[in-house]
Coordinates of C-alpha atoms in Angstrom, one line a residue:
Chain A
M1 CA 80.2 146.9 109.4
S2 CA 82.7 144.2 110.3
R3 CA 83.2 143.0 113.9
I4 CA 87.0 143.0 113.6
E5 CA 87.3 146.7 112.8
A6 CA 84.9 147.8 115.5
L7 CA 86.6 149.4 118.6
I8 CA 83.7 148.3 120.8
E9 CA 81.7 145.1 120.3
L10 CA 78.8 143.7 122.3
D11 CA 77.3 140.4 121.5
N12 CA 74.1 139.1 123.0
V13 CA 74.7 140.8 126.4
R14 CA 72.3 139.8 129.1
K15 CA 72.1 141.3 132.6
S16 CA 69.6 140.8 135.4
F17 CA 69.1 142.6 138.8
G18 CA 67.4 139.9 140.9
D19 CA 64.5 138.7 138.9
F20 CA 64.4 141.7 136.6
E21 CA 66.2 141.2 133.3
V22 CA 67.4 144.6 132.3
L23 CA 69.4 143.6 129.2
K24 CA 67.9 140.8 127.1
G25 CA 70.5 140.3 124.5
I26 CA 72.2 143.5 123.4
S27 CA 74.4 143.4 120.4
M28 CA 76.1 146.5 119.0
F29 CA 79.4 147.7 117.4
V30 CA 81.0 151.1 117.6
Q31 CA 83.8 152.1 115.2
K32 CA 86.7 154.2 116.3
G33 CA 85.9 157.9 116.0
E34 CA 82.2 157.2 115.9
A35 CA 79.6 159.0 118.1
V36 CA 76.7 156.8 118.9
C37 CA 73.6 158.0 120.8
I38 CA 71.4 155.6 122.8
I39 CA 67.8 156.8 123.3
G40 CA 64.8 155.1 124.7
P41 CA 62.3 155.2 127.6
S42 CA 63.4 155.1 131.2
G43 CA 64.2 151.7 132.5
S44 CA 64.9 150.3 129.0
G45 CA 68.5 149.6 130.0
K46 CA 70.4 152.5 128.4
S47 CA 72.6 153.3 131.4
T48 CA 73.1 149.7 132.2
I49 CA 74.7 149.2 128.7
L50 CA 77.3 151.9 129.4
R51 CA 78.1 150.5 132.9
C52 CA 78.6 147.0 131.4
I53 CA 81.0 148.4 128.7
N54 CA 83.4 149.8 131.3
G55 CA 82.9 146.9 133.7
L56 CA 81.1 148.7 136.5
F57 CA 78.4 146.0 136.2
P58 CA 79.4 142.4 135.6
I59 CA 77.2 140.8 132.9
D60 CA 75.4 137.5 133.2
E61 CA 75.8 136.3 129.6
G62 CA 77.4 137.4 126.4
F63 CA 80.5 139.0 125.1
I64 CA 81.9 142.6 125.4
R65 CA 85.2 143.7 123.8
V66 CA 86.7 147.2 124.0
G67 CA 89.9 147.4 121.9
E68 CA 91.9 144.4 123.0
H69 CA 90.1 144.0 126.4
R70 CA 87.6 141.2 126.7
V71 CA 85.5 143.0 129.4
H72 CA 83.3 140.0 130.4
E73 CA 86.5 138.1 131.4
L74 CA 87.9 140.8 133.7
K75 CA 86.9 140.0 137.3
S76 CA 88.4 142.7 139.6
D77 CA 88.9 146.4 139.5
K78 CA 92.6 145.7 139.4
A79 CA 92.3 143.6 136.2
M80 CA 90.2 146.4 134.7
R81 CA 92.7 149.2 135.3
A82 CA 93.9 149.2 131.6
L83 CA 90.3 149.1 130.4
R84 CA 89.4 152.1 132.6
H85 CA 92.4 154.0 131.2
Q86 CA 91.0 153.4 127.7
V87 CA 87.3 154.0 128.6
A88 CA 86.3 157.1 130.6
M89 CA 82.8 157.8 131.9
V90 CA 80.8 160.9 132.7
F91 CA 77.8 160.5 135.0
Q92 CA 74.4 162.2 135.4
Q93 CA 75.2 163.3 138.9
Y94 CA 78.7 164.5 138.0
N95 CA 80.2 162.5 141.0
L96 CA 83.1 164.8 141.5
F97 CA 85.1 164.1 144.7
P98 CA 83.7 166.7 147.1
H99 CA 86.9 166.9 149.2
R100 CA 89.2 168.0 146.4
T101 CA 89.2 171.1 144.2
A102 CA 88.3 171.1 140.5
L103 CA 92.0 171.0 139.5
Q104 CA 92.7 168.2 142.0
N105 CA 89.7 166.2 140.8
I106 CA 91.2 166.2 137.3
M107 CA 94.7 165.4 138.5
M108 CA 94.0 162.7 141.0
A109 CA 93.5 159.6 138.9
P110 CA 96.3 160.2 136.3
I111 CA 98.8 160.6 139.2
Q112 CA 97.4 158.1 141.6
V113 CA 96.2 155.4 139.2
L114 CA 98.3 155.8 136.1
G115 CA 101.4 157.0 137.9
H116 CA 102.0 159.9 135.5
D117 CA 104.4 162.8 136.4
R118 CA 102.7 165.4 138.6
A119 CA 104.0 168.5 136.7
E120 CA 103.0 167.0 133.4
V121 CA 99.5 166.1 134.7
E122 CA 99.0 169.6 136.1
E123 CA 99.8 171.2 132.8
R124 CA 97.4 168.7 131.1
A125 CA 94.7 169.5 133.7
R126 CA 95.0 173.2 133.3
K127 CA 94.7 172.9 129.5
L128 CA 91.6 170.8 130.0
L129 CA 90.0 173.3 132.4
K130 CA 90.7 175.9 129.7
K131 CA 89.1 173.7 127.1
V132 CA 85.9 173.4 129.1
R133 CA 86.2 177.2 129.8
L134 CA 86.6 176.9 133.6
S135 CA 90.2 178.1 134.1
E136 CA 89.2 180.5 136.8
K137 CA 87.5 177.8 138.8
A138 CA 90.6 175.6 139.2
D139 CA 90.7 176.1 143.0
S140 CA 87.0 175.9 143.7
Y141 CA 85.5 172.8 145.4
P142 CA 82.6 171.0 143.7
G143 CA 80.3 172.3 146.3
Q144 CA 81.0 175.8 145.1
L145 CA 80.3 175.1 141.5
S146 CA 77.0 175.1 139.6
G147 CA 75.7 171.8 138.2
G148 CA 76.8 172.7 134.7
Q149 CA 80.3 173.7 135.9
Q150 CA 80.6 170.5 137.9
Q151 CA 79.7 168.5 134.8
R152 CA 82.3 170.3 132.7
V153 CA 84.9 169.5 135.4
A154 CA 83.8 165.9 135.2
I155 CA 84.3 165.9 131.5
A156 CA 87.8 167.4 131.9
R157 CA 88.5 164.7 134.6
A158 CA 87.4 162.0 132.2
L159 CA 89.6 163.5 129.4
A160 CA 92.6 163.7 131.7
M161 CA 92.8 159.9 131.6
Q162 CA 93.5 160.3 127.9
P163 CA 90.8 157.7 127.0
E164 CA 90.0 156.4 123.5
V165 CA 86.3 156.2 124.4
I166 CA 84.1 158.3 126.6
L167 CA 80.7 157.1 127.9
F168 CA 78.2 159.9 128.7
D169 CA 75.4 158.8 130.9
E170 CA 72.5 161.3 130.7
V171 CA 75.0 164.0 131.5
T172 CA 72.5 166.9 131.0
A173 CA 69.5 165.3 132.7
A174 CA 70.2 166.9 136.1
L175 CA 71.1 170.4 134.8
D176 CA 69.2 173.7 134.5
P177 CA 68.2 174.3 130.9
E178 CA 70.5 177.3 130.5
T179 CA 73.6 175.4 131.6
V180 CA 72.8 172.4 129.3
K181 CA 74.1 174.2 126.3
D182 CA 77.6 174.7 127.8
V183 CA 77.9 171.0 128.5
L184 CA 76.6 170.0 125.1
F185 CA 79.0 172.5 123.5
A186 CA 81.9 170.8 125.3
I187 CA 80.8 167.3 124.1
R188 CA 80.2 168.4 120.5
E189 CA 83.8 169.6 120.4
L190 CA 85.1 166.2 121.5
V191 CA 83.0 164.5 118.9
E192 CA 84.3 166.8 116.2
E193 CA 87.8 166.0 117.3
G194 CA 87.1 162.4 116.6
L195 CA 86.9 160.9 120.1
T196 CA 84.8 157.8 120.2
C197 CA 81.7 158.6 122.2
I198 CA 78.7 156.7 123.4
L199 CA 76.0 159.0 124.7
V200 CA 72.8 158.0 126.6
T201 CA 70.7 161.1 126.2
H202 CA 67.2 162.6 126.3
E203 CA 68.3 165.5 124.1
M204 CA 66.9 164.4 120.8
K205 CA 67.9 167.5 119.0
F206 CA 71.5 167.1 120.2
A207 CA 71.4 163.4 119.3
R208 CA 70.3 164.2 115.8
E209 CA 73.0 166.9 115.3
V210 CA 76.0 165.3 116.9
S211 CA 75.8 161.5 116.3
Q212 CA 76.6 159.4 113.4
R213 CA 74.2 156.7 114.6
V214 CA 71.3 156.4 117.0
C215 CA 70.2 153.3 118.8
F216 CA 66.7 153.0 120.2
T217 CA 66.3 150.7 123.2
D218 CA 63.1 149.4 124.7
H219 CA 62.7 146.7 127.3
G220 CA 66.3 145.6 127.3
L221 CA 66.7 145.3 123.5
I222 CA 68.0 147.5 120.8
V223 CA 64.9 147.8 118.7
E224 CA 66.3 150.0 115.9
S225 CA 69.7 151.4 115.0
A226 CA 70.2 153.9 112.1
P227 CA 71.8 157.2 111.2
P228 CA 69.9 160.0 113.0
A229 CA 68.2 161.4 109.9
E230 CA 66.8 158.0 109.1
L231 CA 65.8 157.0 112.6
F232 CA 64.2 160.3 113.5
D233 CA 62.5 161.0 110.1
N234 CA 61.6 157.5 109.1
P235 CA 61.5 155.2 112.0
Q236 CA 60.8 151.6 111.0
D237 CA 59.7 150.0 114.2
P238 CA 56.3 150.9 115.7
R239 CA 57.9 151.2 119.2
T240 CA 60.4 153.7 117.9
R241 CA 57.6 155.7 116.3
E242 CA 55.5 155.7 119.5
F243 CA 58.5 156.8 121.6
L244 CA 59.5 159.6 119.2
G245 CA 55.9 160.6 119.0
Q246 CA 55.9 161.2 122.7
V247 CA 59.2 163.1 123.0
L248 CA 59.5 165.1 119.8
Chain B
M1 CA 83.7 180.5 201.7
L2 CA 81.0 177.8 202.0
G3 CA 83.2 176.3 204.6
L4 CA 85.4 174.7 202.0
D5 CA 88.9 174.0 203.2
Y6 CA 91.7 173.8 200.6
S7 CA 94.6 174.1 202.9
W8 CA 95.7 170.5 202.1
L9 CA 96.5 171.7 198.5
A10 CA 99.6 173.4 199.9
D11 CA 101.0 169.9 200.8
P12 CA 103.7 169.1 198.1
A13 CA 102.8 165.3 198.5
Y14 CA 99.2 165.9 197.4
Q15 CA 100.4 168.3 194.6
R16 CA 102.6 165.5 193.4
W17 CA 99.8 162.9 193.5
L18 CA 97.5 165.2 191.5
L19 CA 100.2 165.9 188.9
I20 CA 101.0 162.1 188.5
G21 CA 97.3 161.5 188.3
V22 CA 96.8 164.0 185.5
V23 CA 99.8 162.7 183.6
N24 CA 98.6 159.1 183.8
T25 CA 95.1 160.1 182.8
L26 CA 96.4 161.9 179.8
K27 CA 98.6 159.0 178.9
L28 CA 95.8 156.5 179.2
A29 CA 93.4 158.7 177.2
A30 CA 96.0 159.4 174.5
L31 CA 97.0 155.7 174.1
S32 CA 93.4 154.3 174.1
S33 CA 92.1 157.1 171.8
S34 CA 94.8 156.5 169.2
A35 CA 94.3 152.7 169.3
A36 CA 90.5 153.1 169.1
I37 CA 90.9 155.2 166.0
V38 CA 93.2 152.7 164.4
I39 CA 90.8 149.8 165.3
G40 CA 87.9 151.9 164.0
M41 CA 89.5 152.4 160.7
L42 CA 90.6 148.8 160.3
G43 CA 87.2 147.5 161.2
A44 CA 85.4 149.9 158.8
L45 CA 87.9 148.9 156.1
G46 CA 87.1 145.3 156.9
F47 CA 83.4 145.9 156.2
T48 CA 84.1 147.3 152.7
F49 CA 85.5 143.9 151.6
R50 CA 82.0 142.4 152.1
I51 CA 83.4 139.0 153.0
F52 CA 80.8 137.0 155.0
W53 CA 83.0 135.6 157.8
L54 CA 85.0 138.9 158.2
D55 CA 81.7 140.9 158.5
A56 CA 80.5 138.4 161.1
L57 CA 83.7 138.6 163.1
I58 CA 83.8 142.4 163.2
E59 CA 80.1 142.5 164.0
L60 CA 80.7 140.1 167.0
F61 CA 83.6 142.2 168.2
V62 CA 81.4 145.4 168.1
E63 CA 78.5 143.8 169.8
V64 CA 80.6 142.3 172.6
F65 CA 82.5 145.5 173.4
R66 CA 79.8 148.0 172.8
N67 CA 77.1 146.2 174.7
T68 CA 78.9 145.5 178.0
P69 CA 79.9 148.0 180.7
P70 CA 83.5 149.3 180.2
L71 CA 84.1 148.8 183.9
L72 CA 83.3 145.1 183.6
Q73 CA 85.6 144.9 180.5
M74 CA 88.4 146.5 182.5
L75 CA 87.9 144.1 185.4
F76 CA 87.9 141.2 183.0
A77 CA 91.1 142.3 181.4
Y78 CA 92.7 142.9 184.7
F79 CA 91.8 139.5 186.3
T80 CA 92.4 137.5 183.2
L81 CA 95.4 139.1 181.5
S82 CA 97.3 139.9 184.6
T83 CA 96.7 136.8 186.6
L84 CA 96.4 134.0 184.1
G85 CA 99.9 132.8 183.6
L86 CA 101.3 135.8 181.9
K87 CA 104.1 136.5 184.4
V88 CA 107.7 137.6 184.1
T89 CA 110.5 137.8 186.6
D90 CA 111.6 141.3 187.3
P91 CA 115.4 141.3 186.8
S92 CA 116.0 144.0 189.4
T93 CA 114.0 142.5 192.3
G94 CA 113.8 138.9 191.3
L95 CA 110.1 138.9 192.0
S96 CA 107.5 137.3 189.7
V97 CA 105.3 140.1 188.4
P98 CA 102.4 140.2 185.9
L99 CA 103.6 140.8 182.4
L100 CA 100.8 143.3 181.9
S101 CA 100.5 146.0 184.5
A102 CA 97.1 147.4 185.6
F103 CA 97.8 150.4 183.3
A104 CA 98.4 148.1 180.3
C105 CA 95.2 146.2 181.1
A106 CA 93.2 149.4 181.3
A107 CA 94.7 150.7 178.1
I108 CA 93.9 147.5 176.2
S109 CA 90.4 147.3 177.5
L110 CA 89.6 151.0 176.8
S111 CA 91.2 150.7 173.3
L112 CA 88.8 147.8 172.5
F113 CA 85.8 149.5 173.9
G114 CA 86.5 152.8 172.1
G115 CA 87.5 150.8 168.9
A116 CA 84.1 149.1 168.8
L117 CA 82.3 152.4 169.0
A118 CA 84.7 154.0 166.4
I119 CA 84.1 151.1 163.9
E120 CA 80.4 152.0 163.9
A121 CA 81.2 155.7 163.5
F122 CA 83.5 155.2 160.6
R123 CA 81.2 152.7 159.0
S124 CA 78.3 155.2 159.1
G125 CA 80.6 157.7 157.4
I126 CA 81.5 155.3 154.6
E127 CA 77.9 154.1 154.2
T128 CA 76.5 157.7 154.1
M129 CA 78.7 158.4 151.1
P130 CA 76.8 158.3 147.8
R131 CA 77.4 155.0 146.0
S132 CA 77.8 157.0 142.8
I133 CA 81.1 158.6 144.1
V134 CA 82.5 155.1 144.5
D135 CA 81.4 154.3 140.9
A136 CA 83.2 157.4 139.7
A137 CA 86.4 156.2 141.5
R138 CA 86.1 152.8 139.9
S139 CA 85.5 154.2 136.5
L140 CA 88.7 156.2 136.9
G141 CA 90.6 152.9 137.6
Y142 CA 90.9 153.1 141.4
G143 CA 91.3 149.7 143.0
R144 CA 89.9 148.8 146.4
W145 CA 92.8 150.0 148.5
A146 CA 93.5 153.3 146.7
R147 CA 89.8 154.0 146.6
F148 CA 89.5 153.5 150.4
W149 CA 92.6 155.6 151.3
R150 CA 92.3 158.4 148.7
I151 CA 88.5 158.8 148.5
E152 CA 86.3 156.9 151.0
A153 CA 88.4 157.4 154.1
P154 CA 88.9 161.2 153.7
I155 CA 85.3 161.9 153.0
A156 CA 84.0 159.4 155.6
T157 CA 86.3 160.9 158.3
R158 CA 84.9 164.3 157.6
I159 CA 81.4 163.0 157.9
C160 CA 81.9 161.1 161.1
L161 CA 84.1 163.6 163.0
P162 CA 81.2 164.9 165.2
A163 CA 80.4 161.3 166.2
L164 CA 84.1 160.6 166.7
T165 CA 84.3 163.6 169.0
N166 CA 81.6 162.1 171.2
I167 CA 83.3 158.8 171.3
L168 CA 86.7 160.3 172.3
T169 CA 85.3 162.5 175.0
N170 CA 83.4 159.6 176.5
L171 CA 86.5 157.4 176.3
F172 CA 88.5 160.2 178.1
K173 CA 86.0 160.2 180.9
T174 CA 85.9 156.4 181.1
T175 CA 89.6 156.4 181.9
S176 CA 88.5 157.4 185.5
Q177 CA 87.1 153.8 185.9
A178 CA 90.7 152.5 185.7
S179 CA 91.0 153.6 189.3
V180 CA 89.1 150.6 190.2
I181 CA 91.8 148.3 189.0
T182 CA 94.5 150.4 190.8
V183 CA 95.7 152.4 187.8
P184 CA 97.2 155.5 189.5
E185 CA 95.3 158.1 187.4
L186 CA 93.5 161.2 188.5
M187 CA 90.4 159.6 190.0
Y188 CA 92.6 157.1 191.9
Y189 CA 94.7 159.8 193.6
A190 CA 91.5 161.8 194.3
G191 CA 90.3 158.9 196.4
Q192 CA 93.7 158.6 198.1
I193 CA 93.6 162.3 199.0
Y194 CA 90.1 162.4 200.4
N195 CA 90.7 159.2 202.4
D196 CA 93.7 161.0 203.9
T197 CA 92.1 164.4 204.4
F198 CA 88.4 163.6 204.7
R199 CA 87.9 166.7 202.4
T200 CA 85.7 164.7 200.0
L201 CA 83.7 167.6 198.6
E202 CA 86.8 169.9 198.1
V203 CA 88.7 167.1 196.3
M204 CA 85.7 166.3 194.1
I205 CA 85.2 169.9 193.1
L206 CA 88.9 170.2 192.2
V207 CA 88.9 167.0 190.2
L208 CA 85.7 167.9 188.4
L209 CA 87.3 171.2 187.3
I210 CA 90.4 169.4 186.1
Y211 CA 88.3 167.0 184.0
V212 CA 86.3 169.9 182.6
A213 CA 89.6 171.6 181.6
L214 CA 91.2 168.5 180.1
V215 CA 88.1 167.3 178.1
S216 CA 87.4 170.9 176.9
M217 CA 90.9 170.9 175.4
L218 CA 90.0 167.7 173.5
T219 CA 86.7 169.0 172.2
F220 CA 88.4 172.3 171.2
A221 CA 91.1 170.4 169.3
M222 CA 88.4 168.3 167.6
A223 CA 86.4 171.4 166.6
R224 CA 89.6 172.9 165.1
L225 CA 90.1 169.6 163.2
E226 CA 86.6 169.7 161.9
A227 CA 87.0 173.3 160.6
F228 CA 90.3 172.3 159.0
M229 CA 88.9 169.3 157.3
A230 CA 85.6 171.0 156.2
F231 CA 84.9 171.2 152.5
P232 CA 82.1 173.0 150.7
G233 CA 78.8 171.3 150.5
Y234 CA 79.4 169.1 153.5
G235 CA 78.8 170.1 157.2
R236 CA 79.7 173.7 157.9
G237 CA 82.0 174.1 154.9
L238 CA 81.1 177.1 152.8

């Protein structure tokens, strides 16, 4: 795959928290429309990769490009506004704004950050709520919704920014097993529609079904990267084999 | 009844004093409370920038005004601000008078005292808020200002309202100390009346009831505000 065509490009990204080096030289490319899953043991740097891609964490060394934005060169939240318009993120803990209703959560950023027209944004928000099958919860506060419902509102909130890329950070890890499938269903639809997605996940079955490529990370490095059938059925690296042996 | 004599209350002069006292107390409380809230918000906002010298400055302000008696602060304000140079000539009388009246000195010193306490209250509200909510706001493109006003301040205000109610009721009661620097508020006129009538106990009981009534109105209003601002999952919101 060529670097130029890639929508997202990371080259030798390093990141430390204090003395602990979380990322020890991550390089990866993601094509437009591709769904890439990142799997690996806890503490291997999976979530940190996502947070570096949308600039939530500044990196110590290396190069990150998303579309035309050179992320490692952007220094303030203000400078990153265009990047955040292009790259949305969904979090493990949903992180909805507790003082606003589901509908308001979805409408806030497009109106307040992007300056879009309120009426148009409301129409968009209601469509998205319908898409995640929560139309009847428009006026509920996050505190009144179940985890799975909150997470689907969070997905709708991310989509309302009309991003080109969505980063999913272990979005089902905090959910009850029976609500996981609703959230995965919503994500699968987005992948099928051709939205570029990077998913950090522990759902191996889902990773196998939905992604075009799976990256296995261990101790701050991408150990192996391959199409799911290849990586799951015929892992090359012993560390991948050991990890898959434990989780599958 | 218990030998209490309230006949002096029939005197229109004393009625007038009590009325003026109540009005001035309310004015002083309203002014210093509003200013304290503004100072509290600005101070808490200042902390969110995480600039070393700004943090140190706000910290110093909080320590000085929180850790000294408000009465001492008021005397300080009165004897420095009103006597040191700041004088104007009253055009109607031609006399040289202090630029800042005793009332102004009391209002300023109570605002700073209340403000120092309010900074800490708002700061606790902001710092209690999960860091992840701030991350979500950043990931949606919110810059620092918009994040503070649209997300952090509304949630923090809700979280710190009970603490703020405490601060405002205390501030209201502290206005009585302004009598010491001759501000003609309720406590000041209470003293005038019992010096006149020697009915100390009667006057104190009446003034106590007036304070109970006034401060209860404040706490009632704050409770209504709390209910109005409640949202599910936080405090008493359902």
